[in-house]
């Protein structure tokens, strides 16, 4: 009888360990901005890997280990259309063109300033675009950008 209690207790401990080790804690931080277009835009960051999101005067910053990686601000839809017109003229080298969370985005370098990466996002179902200065490290910029969720509320 005593051996079966020990076995059951041991089995319960193993099952508990397996269940707990399978749980990953995900944390996030978000801000909602009332932008000039009249839209309310939420910027949410998955902070599980040590990233942080701050805001100041209607702009946001993504950082990790006290290093600022992304700086974002908001544009009218007209600003996004101006970007598309300049893209068609060949003013940018497009590094990535895709969708994230339903939002069309471009990661680019200006031909006039190839040391700086930018990301422009047209927020789905809104009149607002987000312009992100992403520094010069494409890998870090992409990693940080993938942690963002941008949405209209």
PDB file of C-alpha atoms in Angstrom, residues 85-93 109-112:
ATOM      1  CA  UNK A  85       4.637  57.172 -55.428  1.00  0.00           C
ATOM      2  CA  UNK A  86       8.311  57.547 -54.442  1.00  0.00           C
ATOM      3  CA  UNK A  87       8.670  53.745 -54.426  1.00  0.00           C
ATOM      4  CA  UNK A  88       7.397  53.640 -58.003  1.00  0.00           C
ATOM      5  CA  UNK A  89      10.002  56.274 -58.949  1.00  0.00           C
ATOM      6  CA  UNK A  90      12.711  53.980 -57.560  1.00  0.00           C
ATOM      7  CA  UNK A  91      13.658  56.128 -54.560  1.00  0.00           C
ATOM      8  CA  UNK A  92      13.842  53.101 -52.253  1.00  0.00           C
ATOM      9  CA  UNK A  93      15.422  49.675 -52.109  1.00  0.00           C
ATOM     10  CA  UNK A 109      16.218  51.765 -47.427  1.00  0.00           C
ATOM     11  CA  UNK A 110      16.269  55.174 -49.047  1.00  0.00           C
ATOM     12  CA  UNK A 111      18.713  55.196 -51.937  1.00  0.00           C
ATOM     13  CA  UNK A 112      19.811  58.657 -50.785  1.00  0.00           C
TER      14      UNK A 112
END
